CSV table of C-alpha atoms in Angstrom, one decimal:
chain,number,residue,atom,x,y,z
P,846,GLY,CA,-14.0,-10.6,-25.2
P,847,LEU,CA,-15.5,-7.2,-24.7
P,848,ASN,CA,-13.8,-4.1,-26.1
P,849,ILE,CA,-14.9,-0.6,-24.9
P,850,TYR,CA,-13.6,2.4,-26.7
P,851,VAL,CA,-14.1,5.9,-25.0
P,852,ASN,CA,-14.3,9.2,-26.9
P,853,GLN,CA,-13.5,11.7,-24.1
P,854,SER,CA,-15.0,14.5,-26.2
P,855,TYR,CA,-18.5,13.1,-26.2
P,856,PRO,CA,-20.2,14.3,-24.2
P,857,ALA,CA,-17.6,17.0,-23.4
P,858,ASN,CA,-14.8,15.4,-21.4
P,859,THR,CA,-17.1,13.0,-19.6
P,860,GLY,CA,-16.4,9.8,-21.5
P,861,GLN,CA,-16.7,6.6,-19.5
P,862,GLY,CA,-16.0,3.2,-20.9
P,863,ALA,CA,-18.0,1.2,-18.3
P,864,HIS,CA,-20.1,2.7,-15.5
P,865,VAL,CA,-21.3,0.4,-12.7
P,866,GLU,CA,-23.5,1.6,-9.8
P,867,LEU,CA,-24.1,-0.7,-6.8
P,868,PHE,CA,-27.3,-0.4,-4.8
P,869,GLY,CA,-27.8,-2.5,-1.7
P,870,ALA,CA,-25.4,-5.3,-0.8
P,871,GLY,CA,-23.2,-7.2,-3.1
P,872,LYS,CA,-20.3,-6.6,-5.5
P,873,GLY,CA,-20.3,-4.1,-8.3
P,874,ILE,CA,-17.7,-6.0,-10.4
P,875,THR,CA,-16.5,-9.5,-9.8
P,876,VAL,CA,-13.5,-11.1,-11.7
P,877,ILE,CA,-12.7,-14.7,-10.9
P,878,GLY,CA,-9.6,-16.5,-12.2
P,879,LYS,CA,-10.8,-20.1,-12.4
P,880,SER,CA,-8.7,-23.3,-12.0
P,881,GLY,CA,-6.3,-23.7,-14.9
P,882,ALA,CA,-6.4,-20.0,-15.9
P,883,VAL,CA,-3.1,-18.2,-16.5
P,884,GLY,CA,-2.3,-14.5,-16.7
P,885,ASP,CA,-3.9,-11.6,-15.0
P,886,CYS,CA,-7.5,-11.2,-13.8
P,887,VAL,CA,-7.2,-7.5,-14.3
P,888,TYR,CA,-4.5,-5.9,-16.5
P,889,ILE,CA,-4.2,-2.2,-16.7
P,890,SER,CA,-1.7,-0.7,-19.1
P,891,PRO,CA,-1.9,3.1,-19.5
P,892,GLU,CA,-0.3,4.5,-22.7
P,893,ALA,CA,-0.8,8.1,-21.6
P,894,ASN,CA,-0.2,10.2,-18.4
P,895,VAL,CA,-3.4,9.0,-16.7
P,896,ASN,CA,-4.0,7.3,-13.3
P,897,ALA,CA,-4.1,3.6,-13.7
P,898,ILE,CA,-6.5,3.4,-10.7
P,899,HIS,CA,-8.2,6.3,-9.0
P,900,ILE,CA,-10.2,5.7,-5.8
P,901,LEU,CA,-12.3,8.7,-4.7
P,902,PRO,CA,-14.8,7.8,-1.9
P,903,LYS,CA,-17.7,10.1,-1.5
P,904,VAL,CA,-18.3,9.1,2.1
P,905,ALA,CA,-16.1,8.3,5.1
P,906,THR,CA,-15.2,4.6,4.4
P,907,GLU,CA,-13.7,2.2,6.9
P,908,GLN,CA,-11.1,1.1,4.3
P,909,ASP,CA,-10.7,1.6,0.6
P,910,ILE,CA,-8.5,-1.4,-0.5
P,911,GLU,CA,-8.6,-4.8,1.1
P,912,VAL,CA,-6.5,-7.9,0.2
P,913,VAL,CA,-7.7,-11.0,2.0
P,914,SER,CA,-6.1,-14.5,1.6
P,915,GLU,CA,-7.0,-17.7,3.3
P,916,TYR,CA,-4.8,-19.9,1.2
P,917,LYS,CA,-1.6,-18.0,0.5
P,918,THR,CA,1.5,-19.5,2.1
P,919,THR,CA,4.4,-17.7,0.2
P,920,GLY,CA,4.9,-14.9,-2.2
P,921,LYS,CA,3.9,-11.2,-1.9
P,922,PHE,CA,0.6,-9.5,-1.3
P,923,ILE,CA,1.9,-6.3,-2.9
P,924,ASP,CA,4.8,-6.1,-5.3
P,925,LEU,CA,5.9,-2.7,-6.6
P,926,TYR,CA,8.3,-3.5,-9.4
P,927,HIS,CA,10.2,-1.1,-11.6
P,928,THR,CA,12.6,-1.8,-14.4
P,929,THR,CA,14.5,-0.2,-17.4
P,930,SER,CA,14.2,3.6,-16.8
P,931,ALA,CA,15.8,5.7,-14.1
P,932,PHE,CA,13.4,6.3,-11.3
P,933,THR,CA,13.7,9.3,-9.0
P,934,GLY,CA,10.1,9.5,-7.6
P,935,ASP,CA,8.5,8.1,-4.5
P,936,ALA,CA,7.5,4.4,-4.5
P,937,ILE,CA,4.9,5.0,-1.9
P,938,ASN,CA,3.7,8.5,-0.9
P,939,LEU,CA,1.6,8.8,2.2
P,940,ASN,CA,0.4,12.5,2.1
P,941,LEU,CA,-2.1,12.9,4.9
P,942,GLY,CA,-3.6,16.0,6.7
P,943,ASN,CA,-3.7,18.3,3.7
P,944,GLY,CA,-6.1,21.3,3.3
P,945,VAL,CA,-8.6,21.5,6.1
P,946,GLY,CA,-7.9,18.0,7.2
P,947,SER,CA,-5.5,16.9,10.0
P,948,PHE,CA,-3.4,14.0,11.0
P,949,ALA,CA,-2.8,14.8,14.6
P,950,SER,CA,-3.0,11.2,15.7
P,951,GLY,CA,-2.9,7.8,14.0
P,952,THR,CA,-0.3,5.7,12.2
P,953,TYR,CA,1.3,5.9,8.8
P,954,LEU,CA,2.4,2.3,8.9
P,955,LYS,CA,1.5,-0.5,11.3
P,956,CYS,CA,3.1,-4.0,11.2
P,957,VAL,CA,1.0,-6.6,13.0
P,958,LYS,CA,1.6,-10.3,13.4
P,959,ALA,CA,-1.2,-12.5,14.7
P,960,GLY,CA,-3.0,-9.5,16.2
P,961,SER,CA,0.1,-8.1,18.0
P,962,VAL,CA,1.6,-4.8,16.8
P,963,LYS,CA,5.3,-5.3,16.2
P,964,ALA,CA,6.3,-1.9,14.8
P,965,GLN,CA,4.7,1.3,13.5
P,966,ILE,CA,5.5,4.7,12.1
P,967,GLU,CA,3.3,7.2,13.9
P,968,HIS,CA,1.7,10.5,12.7
P,969,ASP,CA,4.6,12.6,14.1
P,970,GLY,CA,7.3,10.5,12.3
P,971,ASN,CA,8.3,8.5,15.4
P,972,ILE,CA,9.2,4.9,14.8
P,973,ARG,CA,8.0,2.5,17.5
P,974,CYS,CA,9.2,-1.0,17.9
P,975,LEU,CA,6.8,-2.7,20.2
P,976,ASP,CA,8.7,-5.9,20.7
P,977,ALA,CA,10.8,-5.5,23.8
P,978,ALA,CA,12.7,-8.7,23.2
P,979,THR,CA,13.8,-7.7,19.7
P,980,GLY,CA,14.1,-4.0,19.9
P,981,LEU,CA,14.7,-1.9,16.8
P,982,ILE,CA,17.2,-3.3,14.3
P,983,LEU,CA,19.0,-1.0,12.0
P,984,LYS,CA,21.6,-1.7,9.3
P,985,ASP,CA,24.6,0.5,8.7
P,986,ARG,CA,24.7,1.1,4.9
P,987,VAL,CA,28.4,1.6,4.8
P,988,THR,CA,29.6,-1.4,6.9
P,989,SER,CA,26.5,-3.6,6.4
P,990,THR,CA,26.6,-4.2,10.2
P,991,TYR,CA,23.3,-4.7,12.0
P,992,TYR,CA,22.6,-2.9,15.3
P,993,ARG,CA,19.9,-3.6,17.9
P,994,LEU,CA,18.6,-0.6,19.8
P,995,LYS,CA,16.8,-1.3,23.0
P,996,VAL,CA,15.6,1.0,25.7
P,997,THR,CA,15.4,-0.5,29.2
P,998,SER,CA,14.3,1.7,32.2
P,999,GLY,CA,15.1,4.8,30.2
P,1000,VAL,CA,18.6,3.6,29.1
P,1001,LEU,CA,19.4,3.2,25.4
P,1002,ASP,CA,21.5,0.1,24.6
P,1003,VAL,CA,23.1,-0.3,21.2
P,1004,GLU,CA,24.4,-3.7,20.3
P,1005,ALA,CA,26.1,-4.9,17.1
P,1006,ILE,CA,24.5,-8.2,16.0
């Protein structure tokens, strides 16, 4: 394979192991796991306090990460997995509207099934369940009882299920 070693001191604190610039259409880097391959197409294992992946768009991009699957029928698209040590941080931190930016509208998280929005967490922290038949389902952590919350004509109905 190809090994790249980076000396961060030469030139002063600008070391780069691989630098790819894309001009025009296409892909800057393509990694393909062919039939019969086992393992990881990309494996990142920091041994120091560095970002494993740092994405810093220099223009207003439509999206920065996209996972597309035509063939997947089971499993997970994203799996955040932690083991061994005690963890007290945030698994996912959505920190929007800092500095001179704002987040006066929009959605932190949107769950969509076949083009239909089922639930979302909005910019103001409100949680919306958009499936009138199902309502919002919450679990009591103490009793493990599930409750369905539905609002009909301005009346909140709470039902143990």
